[in-house]
PDB file of C-alpha atoms in Angstrom:
ATOM      1  CA  UNK I1139     -23.485  24.331 -29.962  1.00  0.00           C
ATOM      2  CA  UNK I1140     -20.996  21.936 -31.590  1.00  0.00           C
ATOM      3  CA  UNK I1141     -18.084  23.845 -30.072  1.00  0.00           C
ATOM      4  CA  UNK I1142     -19.642  23.544 -26.620  1.00  0.00           C
ATOM      5  CA  UNK I1143     -20.134  19.774 -26.994  1.00  0.00           C
ATOM      6  CA  UNK I1144     -16.608  19.385 -28.322  1.00  0.00           C
ATOM      7  CA  UNK I1145     -15.231  21.418 -25.394  1.00  0.00           C
ATOM      8  CA  UNK I1146     -17.160  19.296 -22.867  1.00  0.00           C
ATOM      9  CA  UNK I1147     -15.936  16.110 -24.547  1.00  0.00           C
ATOM     10  CA  UNK I1148     -12.300  17.280 -24.415  1.00  0.00           C
ATOM     11  CA  UNK I1149     -12.631  18.234 -20.735  1.00  0.00           C
ATOM     12  CA  UNK I1150     -14.084  14.798 -19.925  1.00  0.00           C
ATOM     13  CA  UNK I1151     -11.315  12.947 -21.766  1.00  0.00           C
ATOM     14  CA  UNK I1152      -8.595  15.003 -20.085  1.00  0.00           C
ATOM     15  CA  UNK I1153     -10.162  14.480 -16.652  1.00  0.00           C
ATOM     16  CA  UNK I1154     -10.299  10.705 -17.196  1.00  0.00           C
ATOM     17  CA  UNK I1155      -6.648  10.673 -18.217  1.00  0.00           C
ATOM     18  CA  UNK I1156      -5.518  12.833 -15.288  1.00  0.00           C
ATOM     19  CA  UNK I1157      -7.462  10.959 -12.623  1.00  0.00           C
ATOM     20  CA  UNK I1158      -6.255   7.603 -13.924  1.00  0.00           C
ATOM     21  CA  UNK I1159      -2.571   8.409 -13.381  1.00  0.00           C
ATOM     22  CA  UNK I1160      -0.667   7.074 -10.369  1.00  0.00           C
ATOM     23  CA  UNK I1161      -3.560   5.093  -8.954  1.00  0.00           C
ATOM     24  CA  UNK I1162      -2.986   1.602  -7.585  1.00  0.00           C
ATOM     25  CA  UNK I1163      -5.614  -0.559  -9.188  1.00  0.00           C
ATOM     26  CA  UNK I1164      -6.788  -3.791  -7.672  1.00  0.00           C
ATOM     27  CA  UNK I1165      -6.041  -6.866  -9.725  1.00  0.00           C
ATOM     28  CA  UNK I1166      -9.369  -8.432  -8.768  1.00  0.00           C
ATOM     29  CA  UNK I1167     -12.415  -8.222 -10.962  1.00  0.00           C
ATOM     30  CA  UNK I1168     -15.212  -6.295  -9.225  1.00  0.00           C
ATOM     31  CA  UNK I1169     -17.513  -9.322  -9.225  1.00  0.00           C
ATOM     32  CA  UNK I1170     -14.984 -11.691  -7.619  1.00  0.00           C
ATOM     33  CA  UNK I1171     -16.713 -13.755  -4.910  1.00  0.00           C
ATOM     34  CA  UNK I1172     -13.710 -13.458  -2.581  1.00  0.00           C
ATOM     35  CA  UNK I1173     -13.175  -9.812  -3.469  1.00  0.00           C
ATOM     36  CA  UNK I1174     -14.436  -8.397  -0.179  1.00  0.00           C
ATOM     37  CA  UNK I1175     -11.720  -9.902   2.003  1.00  0.00           C
ATOM     38  CA  UNK I1176      -9.048  -9.326  -0.621  1.00  0.00           C
ATOM     39  CA  UNK I1177     -10.053  -5.662  -1.017  1.00  0.00           C
ATOM     40  CA  UNK I1178      -9.893  -5.200   2.750  1.00  0.00           C
ATOM     41  CA  UNK I1179      -6.422  -6.754   2.897  1.00  0.00           C
ATOM     42  CA  UNK I1180      -5.171  -4.689  -0.052  1.00  0.00           C
ATOM     43  CA  UNK I1181      -6.362  -1.515   1.654  1.00  0.00           C
ATOM     44  CA  UNK I1182      -4.732  -2.547   4.937  1.00  0.00           C
ATOM     45  CA  UNK I1183      -1.441  -3.012   3.123  1.00  0.00           C
ATOM     46  CA  UNK I1184      -1.755   0.360   1.356  1.00  0.00           C
ATOM     47  CA  UNK I1185      -2.579   2.066   4.653  1.00  0.00           C
ATOM     48  CA  UNK I1186       0.349   0.377   6.386  1.00  0.00           C
ATOM     49  CA  UNK I1187       2.907   1.519   3.808  1.00  0.00           C
ATOM     50  CA  UNK I1188       1.385   5.002   3.610  1.00  0.00           C
ATOM     51  CA  UNK I1189       1.667   5.356   7.396  1.00  0.00           C
ATOM     52  CA  UNK I1190       5.298   4.193   7.284  1.00  0.00           C
ATOM     53  CA  UNK I1191       6.098   6.664   4.488  1.00  0.00           C
ATOM     54  CA  UNK I1192       4.500   9.462   6.534  1.00  0.00           C
ATOM     55  CA  UNK I1193       6.462   8.397   9.631  1.00  0.00           C
ATOM     56  CA  UNK I1194       3.217   7.761  11.488  1.00  0.00           C
ATOM     57  CA  UNK I1195       4.458   4.591  13.150  1.00  0.00           C
ATOM     58  CA  UNK I1196       1.672   4.397  15.729  1.00  0.00           C
ATOM     59  CA  UNK I1197      -0.859   4.325  12.878  1.00  0.00           C
ATOM     60  CA  UNK I1198       1.175   1.698  11.006  1.00  0.00           C
ATOM     61  CA  UNK I1199       1.166  -0.551  14.067  1.00  0.00           C
ATOM     62  CA  UNK I1200      -2.647  -0.498  14.200  1.00  0.00           C
ATOM     63  CA  UNK I1201      -2.685  -2.476  10.938  1.00  0.00           C
ATOM     64  CA  UNK I1202      -0.481  -5.225  12.395  1.00  0.00           C
ATOM     65  CA  UNK I1203      -0.907  -8.315  14.503  1.00  0.00           C
ATOM     66  CA  UNK I1204       0.997  -7.755  17.734  1.00  0.00           C
ATOM     67  CA  UNK I1205       4.331  -9.578  17.582  1.00  0.00           C
ATOM     68  CA  UNK I1206       4.041 -10.350  13.857  1.00  0.00           C
ATOM     69  CA  UNK I1207       6.655  -9.718  11.175  1.00  0.00           C
ATOM     70  CA  UNK I1208       5.047  -6.463  10.008  1.00  0.00           C
ATOM     71  CA  UNK I1209       4.756  -5.303  13.625  1.00  0.00           C
ATOM     72  CA  UNK I1210       8.476  -5.930  14.169  1.00  0.00           C
ATOM     73  CA  UNK I1211       9.331  -4.231  10.854  1.00  0.00           C
ATOM     74  CA  UNK I1212       7.372  -1.079  11.785  1.00  0.00           C
ATOM     75  CA  UNK I1213       8.933  -1.021  15.260  1.00  0.00           C
ATOM     76  CA  UNK I1214      12.389  -1.392  13.710  1.00  0.00           C
ATOM     77  CA  UNK I1215      11.763   1.595  11.439  1.00  0.00           C
ATOM     78  CA  UNK I1216      10.443   3.552  14.404  1.00  0.00           C
ATOM     79  CA  UNK I1217      13.616   2.788  16.373  1.00  0.00           C
ATOM     80  CA  UNK I1218      15.774   3.793  13.389  1.00  0.00           C
ATOM     81  CA  UNK I1219      13.844   7.057  13.040  1.00  0.00           C
ATOM     82  CA  UNK I1220      14.742   7.870  16.656  1.00  0.00           C
ATOM     83  CA  UNK I1221      18.438   7.287  15.958  1.00  0.00           C
ATOM     84  CA  UNK I1222      18.424   9.094  12.584  1.00  0.00           C
ATOM     85  CA  UNK I1223      15.643  11.715  12.743  1.00  0.00           C
ATOM     86  CA  UNK I1224      16.633  13.460   9.500  1.00  0.00           C
ATOM     87  CA  UNK I1225      16.223  10.342   7.363  1.00  0.00           C
ATOM     88  CA  UNK I1226      13.156   8.371   6.367  1.00  0.00           C
ATOM     89  CA  UNK I1227      11.992   5.835   3.801  1.00  0.00           C
ATOM     90  CA  UNK I1228       9.299   6.400   1.205  1.00  0.00           C
ATOM     91  CA  UNK I1229       7.497   3.178   0.248  1.00  0.00           C
ATOM     92  CA  UNK I1230       5.549   2.463  -2.935  1.00  0.00           C
ATOM     93  CA  UNK I1231       3.626  -0.732  -3.597  1.00  0.00           C
ATOM     94  CA  UNK I1232       2.279  -1.800  -6.943  1.00  0.00           C
ATOM     95  CA  UNK I1233       1.329  -4.814  -9.026  1.00  0.00           C
ATOM     96  CA  UNK I1234      -0.772  -6.585  -6.395  1.00  0.00           C
ATOM     97  CA  UNK I1235      -1.308 -10.165  -7.538  1.00  0.00           C
ATOM     98  CA  UNK I1236      -1.610 -13.769  -6.402  1.00  0.00           C
ATOM     99  CA  UNK I1237      -4.435 -13.321  -3.908  1.00  0.00           C
ATOM    100  CA  UNK I1238      -5.156 -16.595  -2.153  1.00  0.00           C
ATOM    101  CA  UNK I1239      -6.746 -18.001   0.970  1.00  0.00           C
ATOM    102  CA  UNK I1240      -4.279 -20.093   2.965  1.00  0.00           C
ATOM    103  CA  UNK I1241      -7.001 -20.991   5.473  1.00  0.00           C
ATOM    104  CA  UNK I1242     -10.386 -19.440   6.170  1.00  0.00           C
ATOM    105  CA  UNK I1243      -8.661 -16.918   8.460  1.00  0.00           C
ATOM    106  CA  UNK I1244      -5.398 -16.343   6.556  1.00  0.00           C
ATOM    107  CA  UNK I1245      -4.768 -14.628   3.223  1.00  0.00           C
ATOM    108  CA  UNK I1246      -1.595 -14.200   1.162  1.00  0.00           C
ATOM    109  CA  UNK I1247      -1.083 -11.396  -1.370  1.00  0.00           C
ATOM    110  CA  UNK I1248       1.985 -10.966  -3.580  1.00  0.00           C
ATOM    111  CA  UNK I1249       3.124  -7.497  -4.598  1.00  0.00           C
ATOM    112  CA  UNK I1250       6.067  -5.463  -5.844  1.00  0.00           C
ATOM    113  CA  UNK I1251       7.601  -2.756  -3.684  1.00  0.00           C
ATOM    114  CA  UNK I1252      10.120   0.035  -3.926  1.00  0.00           C
ATOM    115  CA  UNK I1253      11.617   2.047  -1.111  1.00  0.00           C
ATOM    116  CA  UNK I1254      13.595   5.260  -1.363  1.00  0.00           C
ATOM    117  CA  UNK I1255      15.755   6.617   1.447  1.00  0.00           C
ATOM    118  CA  UNK I1256      15.301  10.376   1.790  1.00  0.00           C
ATOM    119  CA  UNK I1257      16.209  13.177   4.158  1.00  0.00           C
ATOM    120  CA  UNK I1258      14.269  16.159   5.457  1.00  0.00           C
ATOM    121  CA  UNK I1259      16.009  18.433   2.954  1.00  0.00           C
ATOM    122  CA  UNK I1260      14.485  16.677  -0.064  1.00  0.00           C
ATOM    123  CA  UNK I1261      17.538  14.632  -1.051  1.00  0.00           C
ATOM    124  CA  UNK I1262      17.034  11.019  -2.072  1.00  0.00           C
ATOM    125  CA  UNK I1263      19.855   8.538  -1.641  1.00  0.00           C
ATOM    126  CA  UNK I1264      18.920   5.180  -3.048  1.00  0.00           C
ATOM    127  CA  UNK I1265      15.881   3.393  -4.362  1.00  0.00           C
ATOM    128  CA  UNK I1266      15.560  -0.335  -3.883  1.00  0.00           C
ATOM    129  CA  UNK I1267      13.109  -2.473  -5.834  1.00  0.00           C
ATOM    130  CA  UNK I1268      11.727  -5.713  -4.469  1.00  0.00           C
ATOM    131  CA  UNK I1269       9.700  -7.963  -6.735  1.00  0.00           C
ATOM    132  CA  UNK I1270       7.175 -10.623  -5.793  1.00  0.00           C
ATOM    133  CA  UNK I1271       7.024  -9.803  -2.086  1.00  0.00           C
ATOM    134  CA  UNK I1272       4.585 -11.718   0.108  1.00  0.00           C
ATOM    135  CA  UNK I1273       2.264 -10.135   2.672  1.00  0.00           C
ATOM    136  CA  UNK I1274       0.287 -12.368   5.006  1.00  0.00           C
ATOM    137  CA  UNK I1275      -2.960 -11.424   6.729  1.00  0.00           C
ATOM    138  CA  UNK I1276      -4.782 -13.055   9.616  1.00  0.00           C
ATOM    139  CA  UNK I1277      -8.357 -12.543  10.722  1.00  0.00           C
ATOM    140  CA  UNK I1278      -8.429 -12.066  14.499  1.00  0.00           C
ATOM    141  CA  UNK I1279     -11.752 -11.473  16.258  1.00  0.00           C
ATOM    142  CA  UNK I1280     -13.374 -10.649  12.914  1.00  0.00           C
ATOM    143  CA  UNK I1281     -10.717  -8.101  11.919  1.00  0.00           C
ATOM    144  CA  UNK I1282      -8.036  -8.578   9.249  1.00  0.00           C
ATOM    145  CA  UNK I1283      -4.493  -7.685  10.371  1.00  0.00           C
ATOM    146  CA  UNK I1284      -1.055  -7.890   8.764  1.00  0.00           C
ATOM    147  CA  UNK I1285       1.036 -10.733  10.141  1.00  0.00           C
TER     148      UNK I1285
END
């Protein structure tokens, strides 16, 4: 019986360690009063960069305010992907911090980012790290969008 309990305990510990790796954690406490809007904006940003990394530019544009900086950035990457179809960028975001309301309908979140240029053959060319980046969000018709 002791061996069974020990085995179950070891399996639980290993599963907690494995599932905790490579997960972007929110920097907000779960009981933060402004957490709802900040969580939504964090998830929008994660979805945006995931779509860009997967070269799903149409999906990335759905997270953006039309004509905004993020919209222009995604369109620029889309244009570049048409000119250089064998190359793409892989984006990683981490260390989300500095959540703040600028107005009741605008939020700013600071984050760190890295991007790696890759090709379809699995080669990576360079990785660039950008610290303390700023992402702005605007609530339009009740929906948060990247500016």
